[in-house]
mmCIF file of C-alpha atoms in Angstrom:
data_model
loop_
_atom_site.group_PDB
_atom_site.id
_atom_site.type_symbol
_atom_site.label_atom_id
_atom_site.label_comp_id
_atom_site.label_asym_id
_atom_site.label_seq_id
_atom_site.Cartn_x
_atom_site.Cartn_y
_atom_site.Cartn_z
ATOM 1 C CA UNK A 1 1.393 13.839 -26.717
ATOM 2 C CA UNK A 2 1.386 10.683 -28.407
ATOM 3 C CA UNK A 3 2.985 7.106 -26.421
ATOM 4 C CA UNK A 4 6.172 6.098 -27.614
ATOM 5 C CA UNK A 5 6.589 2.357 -27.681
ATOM 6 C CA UNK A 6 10.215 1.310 -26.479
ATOM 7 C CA UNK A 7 11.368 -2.526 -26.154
ATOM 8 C CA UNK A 8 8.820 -5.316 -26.654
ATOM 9 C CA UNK A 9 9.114 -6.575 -23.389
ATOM 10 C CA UNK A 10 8.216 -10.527 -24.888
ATOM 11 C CA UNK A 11 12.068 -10.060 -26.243
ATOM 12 C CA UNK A 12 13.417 -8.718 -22.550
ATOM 13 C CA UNK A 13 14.103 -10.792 -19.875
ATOM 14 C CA UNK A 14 12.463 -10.280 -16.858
ATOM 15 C CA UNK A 15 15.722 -8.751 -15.134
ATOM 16 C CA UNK A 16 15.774 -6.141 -18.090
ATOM 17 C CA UNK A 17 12.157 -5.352 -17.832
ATOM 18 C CA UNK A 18 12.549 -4.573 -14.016
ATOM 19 C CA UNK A 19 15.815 -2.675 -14.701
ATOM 20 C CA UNK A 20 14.093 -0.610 -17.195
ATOM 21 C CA UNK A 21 10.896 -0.200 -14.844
ATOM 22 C CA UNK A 22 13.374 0.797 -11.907
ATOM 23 C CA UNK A 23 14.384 3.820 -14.247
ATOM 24 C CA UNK A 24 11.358 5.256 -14.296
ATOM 25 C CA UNK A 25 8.032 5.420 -12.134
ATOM 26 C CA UNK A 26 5.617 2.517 -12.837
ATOM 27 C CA UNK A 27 1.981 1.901 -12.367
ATOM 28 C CA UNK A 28 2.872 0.083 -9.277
ATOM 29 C CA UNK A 29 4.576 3.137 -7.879
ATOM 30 C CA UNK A 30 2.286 5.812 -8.114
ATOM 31 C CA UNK A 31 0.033 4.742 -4.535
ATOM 32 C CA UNK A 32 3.310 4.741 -3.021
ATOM 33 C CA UNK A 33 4.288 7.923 -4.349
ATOM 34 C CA UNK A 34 0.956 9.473 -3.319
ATOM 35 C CA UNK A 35 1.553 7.985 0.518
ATOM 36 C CA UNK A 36 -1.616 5.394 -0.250
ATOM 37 C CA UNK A 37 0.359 2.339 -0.437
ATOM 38 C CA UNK A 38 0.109 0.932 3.373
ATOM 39 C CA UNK A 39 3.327 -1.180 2.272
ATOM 40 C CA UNK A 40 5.485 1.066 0.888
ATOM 41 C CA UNK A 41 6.174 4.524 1.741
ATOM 42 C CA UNK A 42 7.396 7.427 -0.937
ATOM 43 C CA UNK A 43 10.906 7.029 1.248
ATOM 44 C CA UNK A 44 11.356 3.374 0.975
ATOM 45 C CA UNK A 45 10.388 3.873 -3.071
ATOM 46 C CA UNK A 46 12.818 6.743 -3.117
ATOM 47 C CA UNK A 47 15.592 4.331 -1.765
ATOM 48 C CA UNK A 48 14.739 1.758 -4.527
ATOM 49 C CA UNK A 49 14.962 4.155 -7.140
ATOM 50 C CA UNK A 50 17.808 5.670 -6.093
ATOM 51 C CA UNK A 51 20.056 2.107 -6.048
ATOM 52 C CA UNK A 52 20.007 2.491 -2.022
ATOM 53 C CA UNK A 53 18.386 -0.692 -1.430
ATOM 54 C CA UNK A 54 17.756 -3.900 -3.856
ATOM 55 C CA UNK A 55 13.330 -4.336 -4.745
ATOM 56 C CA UNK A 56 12.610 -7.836 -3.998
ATOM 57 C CA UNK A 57 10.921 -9.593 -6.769
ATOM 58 C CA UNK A 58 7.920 -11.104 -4.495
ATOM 59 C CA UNK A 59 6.654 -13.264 -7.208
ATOM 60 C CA UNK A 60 9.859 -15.192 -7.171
ATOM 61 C CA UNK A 61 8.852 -18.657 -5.288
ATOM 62 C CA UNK A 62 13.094 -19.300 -4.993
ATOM 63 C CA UNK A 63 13.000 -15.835 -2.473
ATOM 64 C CA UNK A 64 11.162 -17.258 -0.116
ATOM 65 C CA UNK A 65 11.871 -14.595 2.638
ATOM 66 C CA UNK A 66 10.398 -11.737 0.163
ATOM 67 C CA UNK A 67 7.615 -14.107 -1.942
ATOM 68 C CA UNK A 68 4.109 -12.814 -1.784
ATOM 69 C CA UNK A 69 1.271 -15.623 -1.980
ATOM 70 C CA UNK A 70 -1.545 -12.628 -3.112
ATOM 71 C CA UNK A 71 1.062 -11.375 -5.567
ATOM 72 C CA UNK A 72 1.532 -14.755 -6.940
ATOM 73 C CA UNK A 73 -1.971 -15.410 -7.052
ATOM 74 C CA UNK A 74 -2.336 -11.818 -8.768
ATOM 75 C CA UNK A 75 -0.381 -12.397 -11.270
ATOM 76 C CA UNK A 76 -1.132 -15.522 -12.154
ATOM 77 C CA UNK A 77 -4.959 -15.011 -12.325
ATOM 78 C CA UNK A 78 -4.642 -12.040 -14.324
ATOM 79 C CA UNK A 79 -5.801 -13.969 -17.293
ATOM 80 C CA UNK A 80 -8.610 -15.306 -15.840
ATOM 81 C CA UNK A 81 -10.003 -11.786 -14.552
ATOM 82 C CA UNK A 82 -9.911 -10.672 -18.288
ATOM 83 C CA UNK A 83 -11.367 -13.399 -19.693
ATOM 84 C CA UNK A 84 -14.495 -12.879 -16.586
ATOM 85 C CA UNK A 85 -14.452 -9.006 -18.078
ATOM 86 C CA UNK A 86 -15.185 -10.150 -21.365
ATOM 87 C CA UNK A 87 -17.924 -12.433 -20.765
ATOM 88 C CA UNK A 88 -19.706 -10.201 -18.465
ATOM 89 C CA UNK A 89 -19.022 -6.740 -20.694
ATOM 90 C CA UNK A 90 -18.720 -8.439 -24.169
ATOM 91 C CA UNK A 91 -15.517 -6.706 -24.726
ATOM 92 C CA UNK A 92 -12.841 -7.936 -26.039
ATOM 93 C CA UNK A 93 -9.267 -7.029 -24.623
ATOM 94 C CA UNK A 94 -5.575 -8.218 -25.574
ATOM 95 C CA UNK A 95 -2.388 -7.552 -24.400
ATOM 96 C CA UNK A 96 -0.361 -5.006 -25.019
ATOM 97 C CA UNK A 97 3.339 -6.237 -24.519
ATOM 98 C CA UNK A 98 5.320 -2.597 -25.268
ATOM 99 C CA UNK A 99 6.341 -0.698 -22.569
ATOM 100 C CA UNK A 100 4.413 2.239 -22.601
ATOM 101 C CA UNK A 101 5.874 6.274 -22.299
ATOM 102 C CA UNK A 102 4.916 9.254 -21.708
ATOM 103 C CA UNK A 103 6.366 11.365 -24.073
ATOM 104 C CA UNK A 104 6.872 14.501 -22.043
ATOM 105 C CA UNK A 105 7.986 12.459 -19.461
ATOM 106 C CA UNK A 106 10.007 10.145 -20.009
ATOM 107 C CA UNK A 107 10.531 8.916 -16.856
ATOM 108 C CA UNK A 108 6.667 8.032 -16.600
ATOM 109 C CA UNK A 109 6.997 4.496 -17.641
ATOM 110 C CA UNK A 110 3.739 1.842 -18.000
ATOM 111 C CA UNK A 111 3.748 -2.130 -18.348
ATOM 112 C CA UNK A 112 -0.290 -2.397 -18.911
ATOM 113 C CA UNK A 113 -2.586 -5.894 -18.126
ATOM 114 C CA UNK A 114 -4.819 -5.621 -21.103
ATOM 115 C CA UNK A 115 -5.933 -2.552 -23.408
ATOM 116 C CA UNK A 116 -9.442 -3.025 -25.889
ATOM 117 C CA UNK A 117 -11.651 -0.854 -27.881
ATOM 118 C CA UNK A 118 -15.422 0.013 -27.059
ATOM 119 C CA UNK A 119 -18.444 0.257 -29.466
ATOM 120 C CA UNK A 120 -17.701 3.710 -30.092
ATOM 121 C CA UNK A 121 -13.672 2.707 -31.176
ATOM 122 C CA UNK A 122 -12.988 4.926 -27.738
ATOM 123 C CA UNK A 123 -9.224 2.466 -26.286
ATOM 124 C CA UNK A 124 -9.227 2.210 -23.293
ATOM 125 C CA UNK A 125 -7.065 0.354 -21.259
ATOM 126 C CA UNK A 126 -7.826 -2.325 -18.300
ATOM 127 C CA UNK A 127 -6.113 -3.210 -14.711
ATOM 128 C CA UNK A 128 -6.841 -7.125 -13.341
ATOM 129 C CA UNK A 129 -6.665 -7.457 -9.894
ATOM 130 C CA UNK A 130 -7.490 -10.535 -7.219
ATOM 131 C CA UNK A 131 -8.534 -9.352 -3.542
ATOM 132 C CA UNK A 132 -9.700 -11.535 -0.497
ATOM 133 C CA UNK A 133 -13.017 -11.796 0.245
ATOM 134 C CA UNK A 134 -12.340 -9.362 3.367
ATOM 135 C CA UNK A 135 -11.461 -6.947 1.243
ATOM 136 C CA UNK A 136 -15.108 -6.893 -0.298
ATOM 137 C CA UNK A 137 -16.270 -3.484 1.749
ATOM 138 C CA UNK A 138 -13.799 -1.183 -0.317
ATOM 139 C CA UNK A 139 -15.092 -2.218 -3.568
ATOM 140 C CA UNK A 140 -18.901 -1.863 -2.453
ATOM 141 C CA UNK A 141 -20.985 0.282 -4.772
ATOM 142 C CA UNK A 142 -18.829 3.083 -6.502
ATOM 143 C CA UNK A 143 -15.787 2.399 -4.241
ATOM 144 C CA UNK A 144 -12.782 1.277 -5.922
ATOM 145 C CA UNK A 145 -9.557 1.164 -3.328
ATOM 146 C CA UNK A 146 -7.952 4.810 -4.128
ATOM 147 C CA UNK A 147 -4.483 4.003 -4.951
ATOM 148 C CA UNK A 148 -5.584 1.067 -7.605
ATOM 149 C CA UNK A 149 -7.425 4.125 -9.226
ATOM 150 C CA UNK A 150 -4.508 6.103 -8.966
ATOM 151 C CA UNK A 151 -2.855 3.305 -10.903
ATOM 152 C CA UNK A 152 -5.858 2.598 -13.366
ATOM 153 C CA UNK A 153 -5.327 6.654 -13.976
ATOM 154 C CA UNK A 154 -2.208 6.583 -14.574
ATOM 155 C CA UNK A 155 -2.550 4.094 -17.317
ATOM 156 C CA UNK A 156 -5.060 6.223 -19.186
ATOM 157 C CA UNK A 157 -2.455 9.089 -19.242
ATOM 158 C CA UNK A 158 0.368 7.274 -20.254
ATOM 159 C CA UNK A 159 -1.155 5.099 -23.052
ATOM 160 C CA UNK A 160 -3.676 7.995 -24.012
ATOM 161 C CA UNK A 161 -6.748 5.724 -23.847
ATOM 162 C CA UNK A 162 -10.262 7.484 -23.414
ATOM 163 C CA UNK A 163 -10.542 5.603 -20.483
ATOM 164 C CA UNK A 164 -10.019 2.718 -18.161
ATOM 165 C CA UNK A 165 -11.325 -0.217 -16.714
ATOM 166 C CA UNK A 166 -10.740 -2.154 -12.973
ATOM 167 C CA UNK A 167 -11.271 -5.382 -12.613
ATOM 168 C CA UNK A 168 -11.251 -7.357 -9.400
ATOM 169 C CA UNK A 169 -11.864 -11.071 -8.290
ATOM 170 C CA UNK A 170 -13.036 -11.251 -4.624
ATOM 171 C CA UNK A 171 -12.272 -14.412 -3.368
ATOM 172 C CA UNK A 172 -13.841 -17.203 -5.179
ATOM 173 C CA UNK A 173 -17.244 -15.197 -4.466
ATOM 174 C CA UNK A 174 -17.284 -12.113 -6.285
ATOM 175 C CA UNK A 175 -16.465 -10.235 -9.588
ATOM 176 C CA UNK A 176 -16.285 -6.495 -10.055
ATOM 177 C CA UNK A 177 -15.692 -4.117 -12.744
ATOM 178 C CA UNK A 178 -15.755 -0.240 -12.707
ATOM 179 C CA UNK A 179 -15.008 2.285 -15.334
ATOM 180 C CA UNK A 180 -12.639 5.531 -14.667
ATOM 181 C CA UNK A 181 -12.499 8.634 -16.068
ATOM 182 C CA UNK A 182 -9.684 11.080 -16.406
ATOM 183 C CA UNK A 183 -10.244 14.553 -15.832
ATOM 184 C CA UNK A 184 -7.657 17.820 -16.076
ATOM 185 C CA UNK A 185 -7.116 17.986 -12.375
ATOM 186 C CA UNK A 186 -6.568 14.530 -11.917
ATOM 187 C CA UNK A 187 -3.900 14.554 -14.484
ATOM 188 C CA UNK A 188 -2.442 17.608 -14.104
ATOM 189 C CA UNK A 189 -2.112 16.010 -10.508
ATOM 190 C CA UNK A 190 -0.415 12.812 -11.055
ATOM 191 C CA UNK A 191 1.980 14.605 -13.580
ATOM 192 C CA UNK A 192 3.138 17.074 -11.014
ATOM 193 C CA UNK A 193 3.673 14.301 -8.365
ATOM 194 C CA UNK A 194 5.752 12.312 -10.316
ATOM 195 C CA UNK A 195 7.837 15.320 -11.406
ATOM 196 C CA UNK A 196 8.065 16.289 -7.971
ATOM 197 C CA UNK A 197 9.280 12.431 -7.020
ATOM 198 C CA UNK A 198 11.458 12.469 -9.686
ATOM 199 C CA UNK A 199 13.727 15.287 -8.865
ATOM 200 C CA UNK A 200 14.255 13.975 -5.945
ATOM 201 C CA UNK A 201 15.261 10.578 -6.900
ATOM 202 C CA UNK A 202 17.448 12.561 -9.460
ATOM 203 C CA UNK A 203 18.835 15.016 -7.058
ATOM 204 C CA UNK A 204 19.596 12.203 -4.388
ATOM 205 C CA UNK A 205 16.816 14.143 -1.958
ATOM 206 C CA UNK A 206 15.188 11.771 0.355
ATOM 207 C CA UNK A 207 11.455 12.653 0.227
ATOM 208 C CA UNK A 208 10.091 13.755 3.254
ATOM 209 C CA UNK A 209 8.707 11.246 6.291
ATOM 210 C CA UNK A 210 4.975 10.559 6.160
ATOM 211 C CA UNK A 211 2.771 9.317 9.285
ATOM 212 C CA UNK A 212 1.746 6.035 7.437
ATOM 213 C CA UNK A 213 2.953 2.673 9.171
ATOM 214 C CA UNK A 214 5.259 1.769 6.144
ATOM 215 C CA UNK A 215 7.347 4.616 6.703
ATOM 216 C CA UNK A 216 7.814 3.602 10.749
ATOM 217 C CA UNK A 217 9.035 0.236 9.293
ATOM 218 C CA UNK A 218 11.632 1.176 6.590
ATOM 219 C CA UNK A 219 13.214 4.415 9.377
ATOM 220 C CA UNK A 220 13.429 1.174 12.130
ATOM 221 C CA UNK A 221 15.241 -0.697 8.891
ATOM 222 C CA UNK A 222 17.229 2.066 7.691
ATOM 223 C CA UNK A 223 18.775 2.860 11.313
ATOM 224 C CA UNK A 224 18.316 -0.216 13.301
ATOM 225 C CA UNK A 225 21.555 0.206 15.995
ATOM 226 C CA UNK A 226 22.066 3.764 17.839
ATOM 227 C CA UNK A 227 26.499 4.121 17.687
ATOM 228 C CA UNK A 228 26.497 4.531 21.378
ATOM 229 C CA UNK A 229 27.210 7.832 22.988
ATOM 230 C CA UNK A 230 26.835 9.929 19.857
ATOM 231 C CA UNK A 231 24.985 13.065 20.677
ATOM 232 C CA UNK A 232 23.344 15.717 17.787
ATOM 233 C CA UNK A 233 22.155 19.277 18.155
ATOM 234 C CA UNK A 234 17.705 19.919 17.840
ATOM 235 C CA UNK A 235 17.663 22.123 15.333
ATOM 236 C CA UNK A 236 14.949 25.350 15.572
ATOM 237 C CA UNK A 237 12.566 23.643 13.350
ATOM 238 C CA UNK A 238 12.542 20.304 15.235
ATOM 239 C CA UNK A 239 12.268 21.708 18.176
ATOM 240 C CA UNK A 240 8.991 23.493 17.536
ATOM 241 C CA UNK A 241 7.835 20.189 15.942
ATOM 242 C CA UNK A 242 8.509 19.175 19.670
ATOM 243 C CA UNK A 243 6.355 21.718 21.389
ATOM 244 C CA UNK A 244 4.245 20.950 18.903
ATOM 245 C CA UNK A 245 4.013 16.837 19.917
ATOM 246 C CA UNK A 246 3.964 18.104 23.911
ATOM 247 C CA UNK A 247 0.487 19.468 23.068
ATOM 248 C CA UNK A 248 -0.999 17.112 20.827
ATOM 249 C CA UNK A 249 0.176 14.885 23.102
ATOM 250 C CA UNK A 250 -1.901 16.028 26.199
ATOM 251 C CA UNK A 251 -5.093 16.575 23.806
ATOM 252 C CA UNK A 252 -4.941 12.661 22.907
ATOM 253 C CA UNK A 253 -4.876 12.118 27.075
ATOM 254 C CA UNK A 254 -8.128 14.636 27.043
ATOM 255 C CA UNK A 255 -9.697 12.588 24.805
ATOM 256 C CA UNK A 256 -8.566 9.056 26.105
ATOM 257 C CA UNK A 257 -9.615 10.453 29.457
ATOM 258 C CA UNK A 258 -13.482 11.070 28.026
ATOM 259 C CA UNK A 259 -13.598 8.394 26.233
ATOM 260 C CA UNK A 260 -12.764 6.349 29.609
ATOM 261 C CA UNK A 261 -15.026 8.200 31.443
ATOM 262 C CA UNK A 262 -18.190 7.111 29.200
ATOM 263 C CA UNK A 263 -17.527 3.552 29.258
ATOM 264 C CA UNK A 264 -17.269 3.362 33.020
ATOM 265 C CA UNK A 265 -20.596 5.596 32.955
ATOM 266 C CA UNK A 266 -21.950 2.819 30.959
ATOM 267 C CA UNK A 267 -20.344 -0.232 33.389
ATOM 268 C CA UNK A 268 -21.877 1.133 35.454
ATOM 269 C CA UNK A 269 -25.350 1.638 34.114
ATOM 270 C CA UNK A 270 -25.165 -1.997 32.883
ATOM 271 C CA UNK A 271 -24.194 -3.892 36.449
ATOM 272 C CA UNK A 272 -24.929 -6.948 36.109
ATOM 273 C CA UNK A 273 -26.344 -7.338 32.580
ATOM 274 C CA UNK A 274 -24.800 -8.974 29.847
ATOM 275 C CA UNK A 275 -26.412 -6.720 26.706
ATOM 276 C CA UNK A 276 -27.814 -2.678 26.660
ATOM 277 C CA UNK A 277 -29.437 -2.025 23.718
ATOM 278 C CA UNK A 278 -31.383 1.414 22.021
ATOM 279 C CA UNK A 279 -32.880 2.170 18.542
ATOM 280 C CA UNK A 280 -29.301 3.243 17.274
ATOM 281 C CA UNK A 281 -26.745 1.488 19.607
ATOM 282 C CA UNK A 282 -25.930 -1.678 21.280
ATOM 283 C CA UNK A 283 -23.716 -2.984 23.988
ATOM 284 C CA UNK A 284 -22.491 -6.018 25.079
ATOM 285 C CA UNK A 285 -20.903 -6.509 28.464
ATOM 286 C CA UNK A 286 -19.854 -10.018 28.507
ATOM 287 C CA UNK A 287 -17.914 -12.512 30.416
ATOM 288 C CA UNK A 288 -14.319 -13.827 28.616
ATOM 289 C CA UNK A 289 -12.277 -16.365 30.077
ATOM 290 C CA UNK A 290 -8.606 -16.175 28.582
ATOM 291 C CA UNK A 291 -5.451 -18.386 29.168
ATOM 292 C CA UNK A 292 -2.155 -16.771 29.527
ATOM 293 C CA UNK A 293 1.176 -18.363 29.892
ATOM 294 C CA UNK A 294 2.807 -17.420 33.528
ATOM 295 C CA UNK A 295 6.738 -16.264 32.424
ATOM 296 C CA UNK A 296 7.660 -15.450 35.792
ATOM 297 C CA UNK A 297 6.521 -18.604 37.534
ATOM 298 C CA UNK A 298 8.277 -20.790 34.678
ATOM 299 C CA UNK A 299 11.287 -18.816 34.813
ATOM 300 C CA UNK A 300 11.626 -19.983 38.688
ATOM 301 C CA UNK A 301 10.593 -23.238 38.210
ATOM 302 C CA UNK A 302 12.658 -24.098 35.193
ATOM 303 C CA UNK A 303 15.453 -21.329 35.025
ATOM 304 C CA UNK A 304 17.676 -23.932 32.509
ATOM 305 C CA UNK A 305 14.378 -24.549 30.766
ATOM 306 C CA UNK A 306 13.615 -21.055 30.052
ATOM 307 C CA UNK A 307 17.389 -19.739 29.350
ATOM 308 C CA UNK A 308 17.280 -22.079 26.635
ATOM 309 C CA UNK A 309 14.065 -21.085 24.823
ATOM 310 C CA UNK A 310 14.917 -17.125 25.222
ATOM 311 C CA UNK A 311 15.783 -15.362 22.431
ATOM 312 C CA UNK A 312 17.450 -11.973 22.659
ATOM 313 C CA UNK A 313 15.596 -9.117 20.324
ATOM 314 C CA UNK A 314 17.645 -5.983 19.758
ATOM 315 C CA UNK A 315 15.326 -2.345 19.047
ATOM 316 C CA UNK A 316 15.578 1.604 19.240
ATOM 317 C CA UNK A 317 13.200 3.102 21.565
ATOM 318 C CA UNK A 318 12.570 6.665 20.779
ATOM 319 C CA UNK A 319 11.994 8.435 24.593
ATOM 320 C CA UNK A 320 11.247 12.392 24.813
ATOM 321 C CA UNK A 321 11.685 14.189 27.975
#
């Protein structure tokens, strides 16, 4: 199918372009979707597309409870990560300032960096990013950090380009570029995932919970204060999900216990000496000295003191007996 152009987004403001964005799935939402995104879970998406709760713009310095310094910096070195493609590929890119469409569907929506064409005339379309210089390990070799693929991808599918580049700045030390390919699984893939996300932001259907860390923080957000003596039925399914936990449960203290058990087996091989060492392992043993405040003893010395510097934090704690 061929991309259908839609507003030029130079003519929208940036509220419109966002609004329009929020219709559909983006580039940005796909690692979410996919449960990749360690910031954002496929729920808390779902609740943005759905009008449940408001996306902060994090690029917007007057927010200063939502801004993001790496997605300020991201955005704002964008141009200088294409211009270090060019010089070091000797390919040219531009900007392509139409929000891109996939004309199946419509609801698969792309705002691209830069597009250019090869040698060959092949398009193909490129994705600037900035990363710390901690962040160096998951770009080593062929590694490229799986949901900016994803995004890179999705790109390719959208805007029908032969292929795609990713480029990333790491730190002030480092410059990588990788190519990546589309192939029939991988698209037949990303197409079925966003269908499947957007029924359910068009049937109202919260997706289901992932284990990830981001979807811990939007359930403690999205029910922070238990109405007190309210009491629910365990329904047949949750309950097995419950025997379930019971026995993972005691397989994690199996393996805590061994894992215990061979580090005292080394303490005690060690005694006295500071480092252990083999052809493939080594072990330090070492003495740390660490100051800790003393609560208790300030709280009796200084009772007035301490009321006055105590703040009172309210949270769920989630017991099962």
């Amino acid at each position: 199918g061929q991309k259908m152009k839609l507003q030029n987004t130079k003519r929208m403001s940036h509220e419109e372009w966002l609004e329009m964005r929020n219709k559909g799935i983006g580039g940005s939402d796909i690692g979410s979707i996919f449960g990749l995104n360690p910031y954002k879970s496929a729920v808390e998406l779902w609740l943005e597309k759905t009008g449940k709760i408001s996306k902060p713009n994090i690029t917007d310095l007057s927010d200063r409870e939502n801004f993001s310094e790496p997605a300020y910096w991201g955005q704002a070195e964008e141009e200088l990560v294409a211009k270090r493609f060019m010089e070091e590929t000797g390919l040219k890119v531009r900007r392509n300032n139409f929000i891109l469409q996939h004309r199946a569907f419509p609801f698969m929506v792309a705002n691209i960096d830069r597009e250019g064409r090869d040698e060959e005339g092949k398009r193909f379309v490129l994705e600037c990013k900035t990363a710390n210089e901690f962040a160096g390990k998951e770009w080593e070799g062929d590694k490229i950090p799986m949901s900016y693929e994803l995004q890179t991808l999705y790109y390719v599918l959208i805007g029908e380009y032969d292929y795609g580049y990713i480029a990333c700045k790491i730190g002030n030390r480092k410059f990588v570029y990788k190519k990546v390919e589309m192939d029939e699984f991988t698209e037949k893939t990303i197409t079925e995932k966003c269908q499947w996300f957007w029924d359910l932001v068009e049937s109202n259907t919260m997706p289901p919970v992932d284990s990830s860390e981001a979807c811990s923080n939007i359930l403690a957000e999205m029910y922070p204060v238990a109405s007190i003596d309210t009491s629910i039925e365990i329904n047949s399914e949750l309950d097995q999900e419950l025997n379930n936990l019971s026995e993972y449960e005691s397989q994690v203290k199996e393996l805590e216990s061994a894992i215990t058990l061979i580090k005292n087996k080394i303490k005690e091989y060690m005694q006295d000496n500071e480092t252990a060492i083999s052809e493939s392992h080594k072990i330090t043993w070492k003495n740390q000295v660490s100051n800790r405040f003393d609560t208790n003893k300030f709280k009796t010395a200084y009772p007035e003191l301490y009321a006055q510097f105590t703040n009172q934090t309210q949270s769920r704690v989630l017991r099962i007996k």
